[in-house]
PDB file of C-alpha atoms in Angstrom:
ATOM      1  CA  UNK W  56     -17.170 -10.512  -0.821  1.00 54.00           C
ATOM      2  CA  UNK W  57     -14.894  -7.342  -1.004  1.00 49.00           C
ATOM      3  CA  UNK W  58     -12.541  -6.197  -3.394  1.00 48.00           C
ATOM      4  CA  UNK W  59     -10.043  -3.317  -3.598  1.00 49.00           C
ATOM      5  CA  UNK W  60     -11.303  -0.536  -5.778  1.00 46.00           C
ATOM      6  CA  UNK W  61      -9.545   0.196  -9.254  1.00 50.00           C
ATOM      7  CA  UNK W  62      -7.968   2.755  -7.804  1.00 49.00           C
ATOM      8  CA  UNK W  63      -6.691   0.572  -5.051  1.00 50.00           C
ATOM      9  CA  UNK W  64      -7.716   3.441  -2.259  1.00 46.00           C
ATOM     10  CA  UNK W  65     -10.423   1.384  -0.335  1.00 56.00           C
ATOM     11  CA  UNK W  66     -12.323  -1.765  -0.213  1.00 85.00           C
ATOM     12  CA  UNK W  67     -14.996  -2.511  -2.394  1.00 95.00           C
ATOM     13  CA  UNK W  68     -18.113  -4.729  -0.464  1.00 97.00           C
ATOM     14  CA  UNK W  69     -20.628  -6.324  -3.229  1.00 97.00           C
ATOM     15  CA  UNK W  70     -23.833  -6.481  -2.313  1.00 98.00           C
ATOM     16  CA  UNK W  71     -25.427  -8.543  -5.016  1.00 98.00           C
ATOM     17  CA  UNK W  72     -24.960  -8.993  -9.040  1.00 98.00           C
ATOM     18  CA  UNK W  73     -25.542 -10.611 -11.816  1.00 98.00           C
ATOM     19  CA  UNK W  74     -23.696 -12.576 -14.817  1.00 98.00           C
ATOM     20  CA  UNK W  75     -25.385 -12.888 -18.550  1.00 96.00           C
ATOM     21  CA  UNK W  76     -22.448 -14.751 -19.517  1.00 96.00           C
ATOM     22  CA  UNK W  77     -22.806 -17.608 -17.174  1.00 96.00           C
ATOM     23  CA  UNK W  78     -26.120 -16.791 -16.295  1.00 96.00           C
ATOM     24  CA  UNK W  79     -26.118 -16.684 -12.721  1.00 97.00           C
ATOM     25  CA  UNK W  80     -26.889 -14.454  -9.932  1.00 98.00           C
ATOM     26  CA  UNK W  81     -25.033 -13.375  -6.252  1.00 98.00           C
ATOM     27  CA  UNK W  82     -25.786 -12.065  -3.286  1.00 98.00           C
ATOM     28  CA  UNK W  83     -23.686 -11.511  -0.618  1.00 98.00           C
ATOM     29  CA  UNK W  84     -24.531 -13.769   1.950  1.00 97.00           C
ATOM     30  CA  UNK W  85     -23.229 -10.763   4.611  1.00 97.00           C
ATOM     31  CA  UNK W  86     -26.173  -8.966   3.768  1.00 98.00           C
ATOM     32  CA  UNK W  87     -28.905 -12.085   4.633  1.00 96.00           C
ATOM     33  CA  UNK W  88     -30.317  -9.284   7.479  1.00 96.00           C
ATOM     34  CA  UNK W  89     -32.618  -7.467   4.571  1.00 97.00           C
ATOM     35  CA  UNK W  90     -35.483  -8.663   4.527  1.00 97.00           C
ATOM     36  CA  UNK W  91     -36.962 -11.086   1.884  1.00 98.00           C
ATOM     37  CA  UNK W  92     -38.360  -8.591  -0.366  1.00 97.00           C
ATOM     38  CA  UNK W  93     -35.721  -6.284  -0.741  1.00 98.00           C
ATOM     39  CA  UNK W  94     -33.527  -9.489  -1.864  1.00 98.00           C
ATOM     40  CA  UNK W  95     -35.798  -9.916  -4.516  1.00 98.00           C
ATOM     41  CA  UNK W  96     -36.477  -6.803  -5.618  1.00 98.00           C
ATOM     42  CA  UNK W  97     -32.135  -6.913  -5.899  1.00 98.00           C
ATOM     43  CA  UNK W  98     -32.620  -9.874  -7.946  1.00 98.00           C
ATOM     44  CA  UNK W  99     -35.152  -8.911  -9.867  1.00 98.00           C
ATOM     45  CA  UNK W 100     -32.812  -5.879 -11.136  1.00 98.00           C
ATOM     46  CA  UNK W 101     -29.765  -7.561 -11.400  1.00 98.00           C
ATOM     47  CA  UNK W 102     -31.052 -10.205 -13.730  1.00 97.00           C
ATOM     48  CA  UNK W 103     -33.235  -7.526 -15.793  1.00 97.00           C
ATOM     49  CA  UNK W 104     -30.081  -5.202 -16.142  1.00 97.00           C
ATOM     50  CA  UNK W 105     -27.960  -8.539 -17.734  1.00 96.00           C
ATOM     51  CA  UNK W 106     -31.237  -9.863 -19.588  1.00 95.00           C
ATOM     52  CA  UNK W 107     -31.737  -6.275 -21.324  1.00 95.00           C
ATOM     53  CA  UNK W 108     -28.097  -5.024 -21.842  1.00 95.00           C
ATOM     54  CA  UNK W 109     -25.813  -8.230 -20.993  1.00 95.00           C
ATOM     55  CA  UNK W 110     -22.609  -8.424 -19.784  1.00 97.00           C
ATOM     56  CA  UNK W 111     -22.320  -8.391 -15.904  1.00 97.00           C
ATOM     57  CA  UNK W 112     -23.542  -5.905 -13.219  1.00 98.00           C
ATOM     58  CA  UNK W 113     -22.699  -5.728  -9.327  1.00 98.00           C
ATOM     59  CA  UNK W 114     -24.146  -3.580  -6.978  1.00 98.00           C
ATOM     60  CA  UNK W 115     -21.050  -2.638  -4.541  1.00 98.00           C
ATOM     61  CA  UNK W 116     -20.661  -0.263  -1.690  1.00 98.00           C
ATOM     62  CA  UNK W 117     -17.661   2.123  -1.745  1.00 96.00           C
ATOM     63  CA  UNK W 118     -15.781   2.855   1.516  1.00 93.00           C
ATOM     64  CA  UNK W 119     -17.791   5.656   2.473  1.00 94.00           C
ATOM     65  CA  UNK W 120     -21.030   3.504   2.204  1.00 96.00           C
ATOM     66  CA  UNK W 121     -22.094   4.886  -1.309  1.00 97.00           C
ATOM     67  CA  UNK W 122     -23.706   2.037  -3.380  1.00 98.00           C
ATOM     68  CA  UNK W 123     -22.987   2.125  -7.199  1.00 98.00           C
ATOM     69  CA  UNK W 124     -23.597  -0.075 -10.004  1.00 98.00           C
ATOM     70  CA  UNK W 125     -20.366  -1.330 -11.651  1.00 97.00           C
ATOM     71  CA  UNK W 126     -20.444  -3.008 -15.042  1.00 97.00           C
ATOM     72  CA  UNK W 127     -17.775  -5.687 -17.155  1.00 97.00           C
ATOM     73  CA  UNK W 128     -18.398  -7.061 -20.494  1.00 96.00           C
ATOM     74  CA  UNK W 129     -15.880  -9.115 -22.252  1.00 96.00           C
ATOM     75  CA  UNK W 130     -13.884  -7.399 -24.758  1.00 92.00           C
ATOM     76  CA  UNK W 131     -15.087  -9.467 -27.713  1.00 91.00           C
ATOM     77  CA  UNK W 132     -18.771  -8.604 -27.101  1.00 92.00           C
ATOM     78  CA  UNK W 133     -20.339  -6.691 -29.733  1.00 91.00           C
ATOM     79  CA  UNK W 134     -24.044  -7.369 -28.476  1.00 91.00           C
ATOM     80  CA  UNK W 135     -23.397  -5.188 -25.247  1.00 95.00           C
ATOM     81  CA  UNK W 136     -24.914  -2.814 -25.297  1.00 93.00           C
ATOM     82  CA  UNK W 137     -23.618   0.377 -23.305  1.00 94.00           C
ATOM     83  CA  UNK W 138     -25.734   3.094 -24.304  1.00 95.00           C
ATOM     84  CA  UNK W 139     -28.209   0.908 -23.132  1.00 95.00           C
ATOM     85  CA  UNK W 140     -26.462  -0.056 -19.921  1.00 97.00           C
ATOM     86  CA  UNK W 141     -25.753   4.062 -19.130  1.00 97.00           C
ATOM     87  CA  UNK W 142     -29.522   4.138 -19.762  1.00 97.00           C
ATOM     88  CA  UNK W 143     -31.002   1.110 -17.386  1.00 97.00           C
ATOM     89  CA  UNK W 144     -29.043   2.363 -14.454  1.00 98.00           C
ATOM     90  CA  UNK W 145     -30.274   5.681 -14.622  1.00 98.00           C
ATOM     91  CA  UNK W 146     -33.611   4.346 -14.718  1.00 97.00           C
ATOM     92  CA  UNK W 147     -32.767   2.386 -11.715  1.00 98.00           C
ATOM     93  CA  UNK W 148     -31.433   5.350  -9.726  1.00 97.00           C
ATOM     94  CA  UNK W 149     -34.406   7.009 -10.735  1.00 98.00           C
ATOM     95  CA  UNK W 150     -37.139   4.742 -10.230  1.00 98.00           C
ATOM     96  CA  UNK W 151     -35.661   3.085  -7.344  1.00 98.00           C
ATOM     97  CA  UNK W 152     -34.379   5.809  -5.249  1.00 98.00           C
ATOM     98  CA  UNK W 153     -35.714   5.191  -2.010  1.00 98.00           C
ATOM     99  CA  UNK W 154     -34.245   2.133  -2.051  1.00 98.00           C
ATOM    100  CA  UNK W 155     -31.271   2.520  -2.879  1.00 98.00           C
ATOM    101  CA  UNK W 156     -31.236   5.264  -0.485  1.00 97.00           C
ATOM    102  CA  UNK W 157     -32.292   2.568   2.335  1.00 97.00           C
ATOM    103  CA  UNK W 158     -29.658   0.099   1.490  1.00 98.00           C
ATOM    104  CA  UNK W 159     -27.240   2.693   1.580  1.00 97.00           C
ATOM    105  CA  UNK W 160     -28.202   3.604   5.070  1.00 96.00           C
ATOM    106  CA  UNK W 161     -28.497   0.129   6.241  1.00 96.00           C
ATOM    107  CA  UNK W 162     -24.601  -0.226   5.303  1.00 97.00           C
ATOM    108  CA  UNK W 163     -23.531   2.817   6.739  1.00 95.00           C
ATOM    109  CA  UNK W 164     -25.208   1.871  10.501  1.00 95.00           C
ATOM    110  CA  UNK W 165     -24.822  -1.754  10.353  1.00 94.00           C
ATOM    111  CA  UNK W 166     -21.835  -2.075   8.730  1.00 94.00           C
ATOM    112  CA  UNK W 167     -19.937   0.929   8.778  1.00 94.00           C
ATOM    113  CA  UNK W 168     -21.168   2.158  12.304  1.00 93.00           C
ATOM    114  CA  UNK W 169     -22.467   5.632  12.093  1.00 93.00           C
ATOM    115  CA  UNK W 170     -25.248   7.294  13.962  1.00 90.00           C
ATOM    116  CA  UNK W 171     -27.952   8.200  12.582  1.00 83.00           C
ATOM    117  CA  UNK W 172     -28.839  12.079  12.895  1.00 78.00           C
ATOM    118  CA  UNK W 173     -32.630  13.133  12.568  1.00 63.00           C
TER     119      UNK W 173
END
C-alpha cells in the first residue's frame, strides 16, 4: 500500500498497522520477505500501541527509506490518549532500535536499491 505524504512531496509505503476502532491489524503483503518473527514482533507492537493508547497506528516508510510511526484518532475521541501515544512510541524507538534500524535497511536495499557501505 502507498500513499502520498501530507505534504504531497513523496510516496508514503506502509509497512504494517493497526486499527482500535475496528480492531484489526495490516501488513503489507510487499513486505512477506521478513522473516516470521520480525512480522510478529510488528504485530505484537501495532496491536499493543492501539490496545494501550487507541486510535490507529501505521508504521510507513518515507521516500528516503526512513520508517516512522504515524497516528489518526477520530475527532470525537476523548479516550485517546496522546500524551500517552507521544510516550509508547518513544519507548518503541527506544527499546526497539535495532530493529527498526534493520527494517529500515532492508527497505532501503531491497526496495529502494542502495548499496550498502561497510
Amino acid at each position: 500500500m502507498e500513499r502520498t505524504a501530507p505534504d504531497g512531496v513523496r510516496d508514503r509505503v506502509v509497512l504494517c498497522g493497526a486499527n482500535s476502532y475496528e480492531q484489526k491489524y495490516y501488513f503489507n503483503e510487499r513486505f512477506s520477505a521478513l522473516p516470521e518473527a520480525v512480522r510478529q514482533e510488528l504485530q505484537i507492537m501495532c496491536v499493543l500501541y492501539t490496545e494501550d493508547v487507541g486510535g490507529v497506528l501505521t508504521m510507513e516508510f518515507d521516500g528516503s527509506g526512513n520508517l516512522e510511526f504515524q497516528v489518526a484518532a477520530d475527532e470525537g475521541d476523548y479516550l485517546f490518549d496522546e500524551i500517552g501515544s507521544a510516550l509508547k512510541i518513544k519507548q518503541y524507538q527506544l527499546e526497539k532500535r535495532e530493529l527498526l534500524e534493520s527494517l529500515e535497511l532492508f527497505y532501503r536495499v531491497f526496495f529502494l536499491g542502495e548499496e550498502i557501505s561497510d
